[in-house]
CSV table of C-alpha atoms in Angstrom, one decimal:
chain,number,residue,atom,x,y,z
A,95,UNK,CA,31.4,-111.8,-66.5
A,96,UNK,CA,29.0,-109.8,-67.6
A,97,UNK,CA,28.3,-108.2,-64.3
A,98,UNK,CA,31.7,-107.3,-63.6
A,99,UNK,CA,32.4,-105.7,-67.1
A,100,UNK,CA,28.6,-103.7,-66.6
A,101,UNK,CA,29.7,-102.6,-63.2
A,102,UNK,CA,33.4,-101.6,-64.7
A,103,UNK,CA,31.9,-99.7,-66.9
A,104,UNK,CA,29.8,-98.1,-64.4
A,105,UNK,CA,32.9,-97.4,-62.2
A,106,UNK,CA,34.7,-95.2,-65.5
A,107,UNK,CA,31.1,-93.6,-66.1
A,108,UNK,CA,31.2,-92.2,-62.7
A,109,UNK,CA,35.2,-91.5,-62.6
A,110,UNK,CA,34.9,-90.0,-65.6
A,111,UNK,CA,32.1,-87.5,-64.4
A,112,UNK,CA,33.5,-87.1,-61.1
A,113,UNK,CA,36.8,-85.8,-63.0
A,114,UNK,CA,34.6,-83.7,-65.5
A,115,UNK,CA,33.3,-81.9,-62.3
A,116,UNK,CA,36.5,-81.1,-60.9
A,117,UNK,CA,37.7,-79.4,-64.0
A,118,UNK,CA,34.9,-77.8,-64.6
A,119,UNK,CA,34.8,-76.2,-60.8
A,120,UNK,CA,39.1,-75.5,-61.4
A,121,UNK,CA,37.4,-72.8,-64.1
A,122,UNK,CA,35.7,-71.0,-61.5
A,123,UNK,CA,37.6,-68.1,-59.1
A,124,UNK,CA,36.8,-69.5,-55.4
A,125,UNK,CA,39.7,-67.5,-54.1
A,126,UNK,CA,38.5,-64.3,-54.2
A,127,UNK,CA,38.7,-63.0,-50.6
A,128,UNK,CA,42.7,-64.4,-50.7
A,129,UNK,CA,43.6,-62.6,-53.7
A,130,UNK,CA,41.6,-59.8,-52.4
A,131,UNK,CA,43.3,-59.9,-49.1
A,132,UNK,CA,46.7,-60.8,-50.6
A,133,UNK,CA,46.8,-57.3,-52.9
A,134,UNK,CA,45.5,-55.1,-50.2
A,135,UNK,CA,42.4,-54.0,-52.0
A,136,UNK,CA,39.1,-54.7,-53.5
A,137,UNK,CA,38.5,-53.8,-56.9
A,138,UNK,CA,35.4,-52.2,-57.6
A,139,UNK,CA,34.0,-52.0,-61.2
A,140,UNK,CA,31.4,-48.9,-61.4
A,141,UNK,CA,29.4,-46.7,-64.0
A,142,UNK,CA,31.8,-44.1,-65.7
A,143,UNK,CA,30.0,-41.4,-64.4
A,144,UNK,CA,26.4,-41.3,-62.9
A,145,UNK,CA,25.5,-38.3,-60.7
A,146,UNK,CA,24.2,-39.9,-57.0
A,147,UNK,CA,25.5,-43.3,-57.6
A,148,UNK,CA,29.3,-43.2,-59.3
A,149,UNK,CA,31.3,-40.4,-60.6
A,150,UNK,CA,34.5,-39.1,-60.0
A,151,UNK,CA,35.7,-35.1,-59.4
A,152,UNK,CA,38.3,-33.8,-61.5
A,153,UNK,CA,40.9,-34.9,-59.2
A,154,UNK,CA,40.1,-38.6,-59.5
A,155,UNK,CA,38.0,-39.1,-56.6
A,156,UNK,CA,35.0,-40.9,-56.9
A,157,UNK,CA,31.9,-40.6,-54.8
A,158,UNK,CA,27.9,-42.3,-54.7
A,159,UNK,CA,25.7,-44.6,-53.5
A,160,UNK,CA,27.7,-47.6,-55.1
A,161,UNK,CA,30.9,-46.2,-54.5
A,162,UNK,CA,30.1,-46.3,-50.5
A,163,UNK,CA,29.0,-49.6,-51.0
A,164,UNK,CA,32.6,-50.9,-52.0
A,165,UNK,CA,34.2,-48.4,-49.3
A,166,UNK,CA,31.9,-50.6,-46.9
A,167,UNK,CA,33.2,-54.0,-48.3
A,168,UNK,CA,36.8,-52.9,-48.1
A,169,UNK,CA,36.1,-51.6,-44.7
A,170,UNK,CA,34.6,-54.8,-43.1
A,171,UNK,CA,37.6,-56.6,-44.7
A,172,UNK,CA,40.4,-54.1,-44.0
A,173,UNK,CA,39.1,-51.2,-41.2
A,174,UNK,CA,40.1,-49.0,-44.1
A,175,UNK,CA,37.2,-47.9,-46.5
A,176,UNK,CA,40.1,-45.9,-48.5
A,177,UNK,CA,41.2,-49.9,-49.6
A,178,UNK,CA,39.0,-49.8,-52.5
A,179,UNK,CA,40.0,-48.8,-56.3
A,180,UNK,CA,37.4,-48.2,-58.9
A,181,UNK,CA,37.3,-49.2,-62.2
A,182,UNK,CA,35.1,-47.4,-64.5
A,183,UNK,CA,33.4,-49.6,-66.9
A,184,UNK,CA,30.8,-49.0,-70.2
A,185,UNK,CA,27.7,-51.4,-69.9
A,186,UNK,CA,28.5,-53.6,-72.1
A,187,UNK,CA,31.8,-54.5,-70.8
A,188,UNK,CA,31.2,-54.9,-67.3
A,189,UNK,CA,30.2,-58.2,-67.1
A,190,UNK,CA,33.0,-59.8,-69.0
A,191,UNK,CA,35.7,-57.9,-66.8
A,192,UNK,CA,33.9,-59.6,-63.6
A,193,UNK,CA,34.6,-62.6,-65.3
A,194,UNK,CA,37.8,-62.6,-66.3
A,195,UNK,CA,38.9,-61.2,-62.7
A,196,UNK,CA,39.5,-57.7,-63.6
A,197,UNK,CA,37.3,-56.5,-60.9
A,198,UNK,CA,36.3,-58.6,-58.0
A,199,UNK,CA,32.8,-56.6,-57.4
A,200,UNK,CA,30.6,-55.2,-59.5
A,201,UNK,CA,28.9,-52.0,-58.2
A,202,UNK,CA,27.0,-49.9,-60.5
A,203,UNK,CA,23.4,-49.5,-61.9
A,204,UNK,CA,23.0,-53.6,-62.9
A,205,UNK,CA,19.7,-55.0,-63.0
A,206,UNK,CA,19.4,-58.4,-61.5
A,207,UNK,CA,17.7,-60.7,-63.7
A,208,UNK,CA,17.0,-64.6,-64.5
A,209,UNK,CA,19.1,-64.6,-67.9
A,210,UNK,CA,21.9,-62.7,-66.1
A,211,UNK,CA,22.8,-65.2,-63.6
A,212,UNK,CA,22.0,-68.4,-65.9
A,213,UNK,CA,24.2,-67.0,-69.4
A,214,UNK,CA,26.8,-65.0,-67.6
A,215,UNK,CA,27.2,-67.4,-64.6
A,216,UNK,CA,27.2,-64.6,-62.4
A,217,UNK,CA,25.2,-64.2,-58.7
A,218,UNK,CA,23.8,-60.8,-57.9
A,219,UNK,CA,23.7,-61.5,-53.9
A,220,UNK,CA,21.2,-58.9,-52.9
A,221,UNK,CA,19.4,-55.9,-53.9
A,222,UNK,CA,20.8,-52.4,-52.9
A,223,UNK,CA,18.4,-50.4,-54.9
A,224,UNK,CA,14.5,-51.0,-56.0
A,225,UNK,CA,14.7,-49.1,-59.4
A,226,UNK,CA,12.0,-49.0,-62.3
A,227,UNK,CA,11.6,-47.6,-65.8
A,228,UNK,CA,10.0,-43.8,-66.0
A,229,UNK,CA,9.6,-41.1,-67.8
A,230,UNK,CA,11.1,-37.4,-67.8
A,231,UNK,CA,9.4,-34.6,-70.1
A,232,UNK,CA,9.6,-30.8,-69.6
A,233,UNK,CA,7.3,-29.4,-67.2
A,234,UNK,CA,5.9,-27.4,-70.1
A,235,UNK,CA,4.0,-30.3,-71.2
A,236,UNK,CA,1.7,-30.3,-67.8
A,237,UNK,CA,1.2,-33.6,-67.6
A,238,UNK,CA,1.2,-35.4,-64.4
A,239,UNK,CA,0.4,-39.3,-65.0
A,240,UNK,CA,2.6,-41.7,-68.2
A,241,UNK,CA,-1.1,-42.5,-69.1
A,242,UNK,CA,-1.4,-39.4,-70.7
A,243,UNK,CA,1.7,-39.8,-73.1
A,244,UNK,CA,-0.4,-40.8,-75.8
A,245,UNK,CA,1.1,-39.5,-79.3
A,246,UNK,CA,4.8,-38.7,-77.7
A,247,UNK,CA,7.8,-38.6,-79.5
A,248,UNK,CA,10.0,-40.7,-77.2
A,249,UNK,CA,13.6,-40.6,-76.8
A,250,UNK,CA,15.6,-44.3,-75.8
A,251,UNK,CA,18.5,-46.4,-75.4
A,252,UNK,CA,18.8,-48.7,-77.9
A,253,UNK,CA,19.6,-52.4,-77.2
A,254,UNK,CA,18.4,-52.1,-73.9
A,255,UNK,CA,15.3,-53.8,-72.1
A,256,UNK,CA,14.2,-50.2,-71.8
A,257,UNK,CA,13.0,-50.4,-75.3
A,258,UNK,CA,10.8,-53.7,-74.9
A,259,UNK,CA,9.5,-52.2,-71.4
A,260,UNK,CA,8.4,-49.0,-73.5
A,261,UNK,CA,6.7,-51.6,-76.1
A,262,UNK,CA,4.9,-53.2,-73.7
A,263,UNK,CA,3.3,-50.2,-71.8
A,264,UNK,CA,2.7,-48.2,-74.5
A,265,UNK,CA,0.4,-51.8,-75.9
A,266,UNK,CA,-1.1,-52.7,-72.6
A,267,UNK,CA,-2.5,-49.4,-72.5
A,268,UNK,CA,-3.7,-48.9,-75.6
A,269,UNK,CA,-1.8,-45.8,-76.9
A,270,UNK,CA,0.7,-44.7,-79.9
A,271,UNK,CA,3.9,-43.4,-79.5
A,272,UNK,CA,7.0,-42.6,-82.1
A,273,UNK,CA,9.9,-44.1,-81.1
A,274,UNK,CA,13.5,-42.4,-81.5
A,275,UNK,CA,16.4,-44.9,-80.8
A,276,UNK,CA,19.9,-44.1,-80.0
A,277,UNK,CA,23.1,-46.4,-79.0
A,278,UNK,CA,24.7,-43.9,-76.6
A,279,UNK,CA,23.0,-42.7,-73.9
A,280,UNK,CA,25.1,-39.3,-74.5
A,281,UNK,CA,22.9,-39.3,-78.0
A,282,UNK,CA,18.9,-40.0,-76.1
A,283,UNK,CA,20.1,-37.0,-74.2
A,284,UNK,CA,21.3,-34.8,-77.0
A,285,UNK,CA,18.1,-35.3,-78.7
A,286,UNK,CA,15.8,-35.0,-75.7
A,287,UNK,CA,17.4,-31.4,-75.4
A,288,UNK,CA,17.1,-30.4,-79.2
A,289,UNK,CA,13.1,-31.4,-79.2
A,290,UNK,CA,13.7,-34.6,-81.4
A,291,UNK,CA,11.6,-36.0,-78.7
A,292,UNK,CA,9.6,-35.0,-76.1
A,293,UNK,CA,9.5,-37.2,-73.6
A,294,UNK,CA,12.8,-39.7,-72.6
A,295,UNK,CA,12.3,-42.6,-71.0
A,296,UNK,CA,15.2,-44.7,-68.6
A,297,UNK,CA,15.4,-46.0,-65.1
A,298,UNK,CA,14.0,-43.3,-62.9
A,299,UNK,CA,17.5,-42.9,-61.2
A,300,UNK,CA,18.8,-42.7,-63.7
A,301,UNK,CA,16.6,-39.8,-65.2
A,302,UNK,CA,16.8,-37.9,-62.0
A,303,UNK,CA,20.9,-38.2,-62.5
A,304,UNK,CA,20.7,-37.0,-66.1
A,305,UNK,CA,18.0,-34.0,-65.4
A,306,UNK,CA,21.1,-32.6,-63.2
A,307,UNK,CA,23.2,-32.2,-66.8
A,308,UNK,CA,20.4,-30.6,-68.6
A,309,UNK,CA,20.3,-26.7,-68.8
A,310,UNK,CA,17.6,-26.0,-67.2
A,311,UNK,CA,16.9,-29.0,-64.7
A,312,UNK,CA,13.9,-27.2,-63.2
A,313,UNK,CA,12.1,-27.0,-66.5
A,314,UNK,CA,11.7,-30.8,-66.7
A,315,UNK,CA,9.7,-33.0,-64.5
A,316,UNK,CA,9.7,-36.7,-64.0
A,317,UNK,CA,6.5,-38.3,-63.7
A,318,UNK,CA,5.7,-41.0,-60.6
A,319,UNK,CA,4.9,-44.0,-62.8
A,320,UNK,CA,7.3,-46.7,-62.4
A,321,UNK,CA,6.5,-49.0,-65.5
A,322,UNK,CA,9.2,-52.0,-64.8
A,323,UNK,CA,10.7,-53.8,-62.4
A,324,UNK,CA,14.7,-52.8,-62.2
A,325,UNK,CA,16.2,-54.4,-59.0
A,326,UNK,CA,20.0,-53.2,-59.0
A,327,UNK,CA,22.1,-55.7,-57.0
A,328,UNK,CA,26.2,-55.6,-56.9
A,329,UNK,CA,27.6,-58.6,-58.7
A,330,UNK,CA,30.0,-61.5,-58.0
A,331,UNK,CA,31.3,-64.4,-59.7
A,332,UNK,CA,29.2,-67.5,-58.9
A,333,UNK,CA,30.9,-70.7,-57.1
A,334,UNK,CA,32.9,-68.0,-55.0
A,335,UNK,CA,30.5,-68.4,-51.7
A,336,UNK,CA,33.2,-67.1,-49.5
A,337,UNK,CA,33.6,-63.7,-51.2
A,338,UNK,CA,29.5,-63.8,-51.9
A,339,UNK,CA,28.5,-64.1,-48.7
A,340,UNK,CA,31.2,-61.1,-47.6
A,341,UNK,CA,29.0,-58.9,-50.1
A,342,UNK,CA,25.8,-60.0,-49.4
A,343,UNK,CA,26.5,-59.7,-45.6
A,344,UNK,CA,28.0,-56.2,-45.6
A,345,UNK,CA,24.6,-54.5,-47.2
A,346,UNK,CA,22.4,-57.0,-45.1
A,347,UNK,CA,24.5,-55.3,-42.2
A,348,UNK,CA,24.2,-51.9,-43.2
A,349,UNK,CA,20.5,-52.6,-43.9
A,350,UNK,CA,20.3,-54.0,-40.4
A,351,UNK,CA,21.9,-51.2,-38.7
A,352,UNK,CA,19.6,-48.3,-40.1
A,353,UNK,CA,16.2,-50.6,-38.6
A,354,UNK,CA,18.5,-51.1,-35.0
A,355,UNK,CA,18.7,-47.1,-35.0
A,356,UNK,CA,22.6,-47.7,-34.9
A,357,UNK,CA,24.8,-44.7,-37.2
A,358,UNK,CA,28.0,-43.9,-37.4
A,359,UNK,CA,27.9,-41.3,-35.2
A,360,UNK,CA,26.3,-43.5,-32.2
A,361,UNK,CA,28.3,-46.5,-33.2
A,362,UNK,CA,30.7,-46.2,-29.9
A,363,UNK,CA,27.4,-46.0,-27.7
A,364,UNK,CA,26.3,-49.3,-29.9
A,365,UNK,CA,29.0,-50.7,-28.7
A,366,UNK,CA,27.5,-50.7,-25.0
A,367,UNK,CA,23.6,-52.1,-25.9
A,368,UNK,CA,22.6,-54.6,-24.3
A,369,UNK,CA,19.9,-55.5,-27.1
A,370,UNK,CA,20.5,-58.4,-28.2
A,371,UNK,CA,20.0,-57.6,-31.9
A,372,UNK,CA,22.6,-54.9,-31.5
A,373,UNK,CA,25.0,-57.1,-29.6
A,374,UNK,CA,24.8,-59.3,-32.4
A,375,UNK,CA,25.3,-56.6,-35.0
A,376,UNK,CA,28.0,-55.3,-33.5
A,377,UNK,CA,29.9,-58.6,-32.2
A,378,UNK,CA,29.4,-58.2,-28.0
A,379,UNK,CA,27.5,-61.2,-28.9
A,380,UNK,CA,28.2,-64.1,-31.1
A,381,UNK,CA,31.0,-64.9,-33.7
A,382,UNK,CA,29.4,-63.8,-36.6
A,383,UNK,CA,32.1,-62.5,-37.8
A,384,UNK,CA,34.4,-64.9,-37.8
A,385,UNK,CA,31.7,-67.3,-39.5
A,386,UNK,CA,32.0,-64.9,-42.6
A,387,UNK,CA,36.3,-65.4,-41.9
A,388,UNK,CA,36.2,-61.8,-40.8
A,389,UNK,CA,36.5,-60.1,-37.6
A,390,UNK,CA,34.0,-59.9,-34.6
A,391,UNK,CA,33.9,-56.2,-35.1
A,392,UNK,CA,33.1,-56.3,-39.0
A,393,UNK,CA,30.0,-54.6,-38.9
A,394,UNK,CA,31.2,-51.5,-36.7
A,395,UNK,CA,34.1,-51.2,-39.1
A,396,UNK,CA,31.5,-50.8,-42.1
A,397,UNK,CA,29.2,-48.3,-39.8
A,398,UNK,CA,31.4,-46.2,-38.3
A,399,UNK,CA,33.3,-45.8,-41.8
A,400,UNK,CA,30.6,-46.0,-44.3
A,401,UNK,CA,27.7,-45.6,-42.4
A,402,UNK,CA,24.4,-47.2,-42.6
A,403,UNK,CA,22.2,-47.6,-45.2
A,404,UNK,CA,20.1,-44.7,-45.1
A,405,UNK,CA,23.0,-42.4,-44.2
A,406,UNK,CA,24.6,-43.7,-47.2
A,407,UNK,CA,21.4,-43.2,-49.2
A,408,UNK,CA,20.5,-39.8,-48.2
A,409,UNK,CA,23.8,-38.0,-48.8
A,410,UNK,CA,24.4,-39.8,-52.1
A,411,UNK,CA,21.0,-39.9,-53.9
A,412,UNK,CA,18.4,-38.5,-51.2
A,413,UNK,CA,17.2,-35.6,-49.1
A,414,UNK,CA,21.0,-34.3,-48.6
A,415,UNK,CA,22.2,-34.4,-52.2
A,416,UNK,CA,21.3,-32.6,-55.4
A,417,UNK,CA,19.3,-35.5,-56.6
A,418,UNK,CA,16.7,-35.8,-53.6
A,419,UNK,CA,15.5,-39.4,-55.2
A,420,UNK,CA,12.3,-40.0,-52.7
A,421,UNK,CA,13.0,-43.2,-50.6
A,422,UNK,CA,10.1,-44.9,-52.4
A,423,UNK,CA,10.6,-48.5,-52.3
A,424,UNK,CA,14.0,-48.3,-50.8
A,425,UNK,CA,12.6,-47.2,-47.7
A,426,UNK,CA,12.5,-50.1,-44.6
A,427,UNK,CA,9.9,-52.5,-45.0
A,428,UNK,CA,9.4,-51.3,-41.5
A,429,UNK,CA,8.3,-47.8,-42.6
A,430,UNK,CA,6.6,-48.5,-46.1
A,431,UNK,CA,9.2,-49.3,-48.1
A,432,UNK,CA,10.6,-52.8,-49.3
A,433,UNK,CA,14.4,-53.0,-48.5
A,434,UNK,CA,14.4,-55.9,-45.8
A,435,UNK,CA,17.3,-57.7,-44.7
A,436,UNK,CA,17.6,-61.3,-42.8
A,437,UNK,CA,18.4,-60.8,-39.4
A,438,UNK,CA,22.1,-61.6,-37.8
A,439,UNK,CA,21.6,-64.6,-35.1
């Protein structure tokens, strides 16, 4: 009797967790690509307004290096890279609107961390952009190295990591500094300009957006030091692998394509290779595609529409736009950079 009322209760323990898991998964969106596919669109959450990455003209249309990045999502799903609507959101909404569906994609200047993914239950499915903290000063100052900022006056976000990163290298090093904290970003700048501070400190992408919107862009100089680690990744719900695997796959692709040579003005000739890794690439070879429940061809759609990732990167942030961010880290692994993708096959 015993045994059978120890293995009863058993039995409900397990019935009773098995149940608690299904609920639990019922509060999670695994029907992204549907709803995406059902509504025509992908809904793309972005930065307000950062020069190079996100920011709209004054007739609403919206161009940058994460912008082109949902254009290439929408185009692997839908041929059309003009299927995706962006939704401007403030940093410290963004998250929340991923997860209560408002967007289905984040895309804009998030930094991939351990605390992100565990709190938020969020995945960030690959990294786009190798960013890191710096510094911008004007040129006046004639210093060349951030070990020389000893005894600055420095401007920064408050409630960001930027502010413990600052801690930290100005301690490691050994060196004082005077610290002038702002909530808005809009408010670092303002003082920056009016010689509260003289030196502001924020991702370097970031600075070399903002030195665009000063005065006098040329007076100011951003130093090379890179003092944090800032890898910016879109975002996805988590327990959604369908619609993760879409977004990691379509920059893996684009990633792919740039180290294969293939653009999207030789796509058509791709088309022909008989290499296997472009075959692959470009479906000749394979059903890649249809293993991520897209098309064979998903990967032409995104490069002949979008482009590839250094064609997106060069006329958004790099040698062919205002910014002229150097490659850096971002460049191939293949030509001193970092940015690597796993291979299709």
């Amino acid at each position: 009797m015993r045994t059978f009322r120890g293995g009863l209760l058993i039995g409900l323990a397990i019935a009773v967790a098995v149940a608690a898991v299904a609920v639990t998964y019922e509060l999670y969106d695994t029907r992204t690509l549907k709803r995406t596919v059902r509504r025509g669109e992908v809904q793309c959450g972005v930065n307000k307004g950062l020069p190079g990455f996100s920011i709209p003209d004054d007739k609403g249309n919206w161009t940058g290096f994460d912008v082109d990045f949902c254009r290439a999502v929408a185009a692997a799903i839908f041929n059309d890279p003009a299927k995706a609507k962006f939704i401007p959101l403030d940093a410290n909404e963004r998250f929340k609107e991923l997860q209560s569906r408002k967007v289905d994609i984040l895309s804009r200047n998030s930094t991939w961390s351990m605390s992100r993914e565990t709190s938020f239950d969020l995945y960030f499915p690959a990294v786009a952009y190798y960013d890191g903290q710096g510094f911008m000063l004007p040129r006046a100052r004639n210093i060349d190295s951030a070990l020389d900022l000893n005894g600055s006056k420095v401007c920064v976000q408050d409630g960001t990591t930027t502010v413990l990163n600052l801690a930290d290298y100005f301690r490691t090093n050994n060196m004082k500094y005077e610290e002038k904290k702002f909530g808005k970003l809009e408010d670092v700048v303002k003082a920056y300009e009016s010689g509260q501070c003289d030196t502001l400190t924020a991702d370097v992408s970031q600075l070399y957006a903002l030195r665009l919107n000063l005065g006098k862009p040329v007076d100011h100089t951003i130093l090379p030091d890179v003092i944090s680690k800032e890898p910016l990744a879109p975002v996805v719900r988590e327990r959604d692998d369908d619609w993760m695997l879409i977004v990691k796959w379509t920059l893996y692709a684009m990633i792919n394509a740039e180290e294969l040579g293939v653009t999207s003005k030789n796509i058509d000739e791709a088309l022909k290779s008989k290499k296997p890794d472009v075959m692959r690439l470009v479906g000749t070879e394979g059903n890649y595609g249809e293993e991520l429940g897209l098309t064979r061809d998903w990967a032409v759609r995104i490069i002949r529409h979008v482009g590839n990732y250094g064609e997106v990167y060069e006329r958004n942030i790099g040698s062919e736009s205002k910014l002229k961010i150097p490659r850096g880290l971002n460049q191939l692994w293949s030509a001193g950079g970092i940015q690597y993708a796993p291979p299709i096959r």
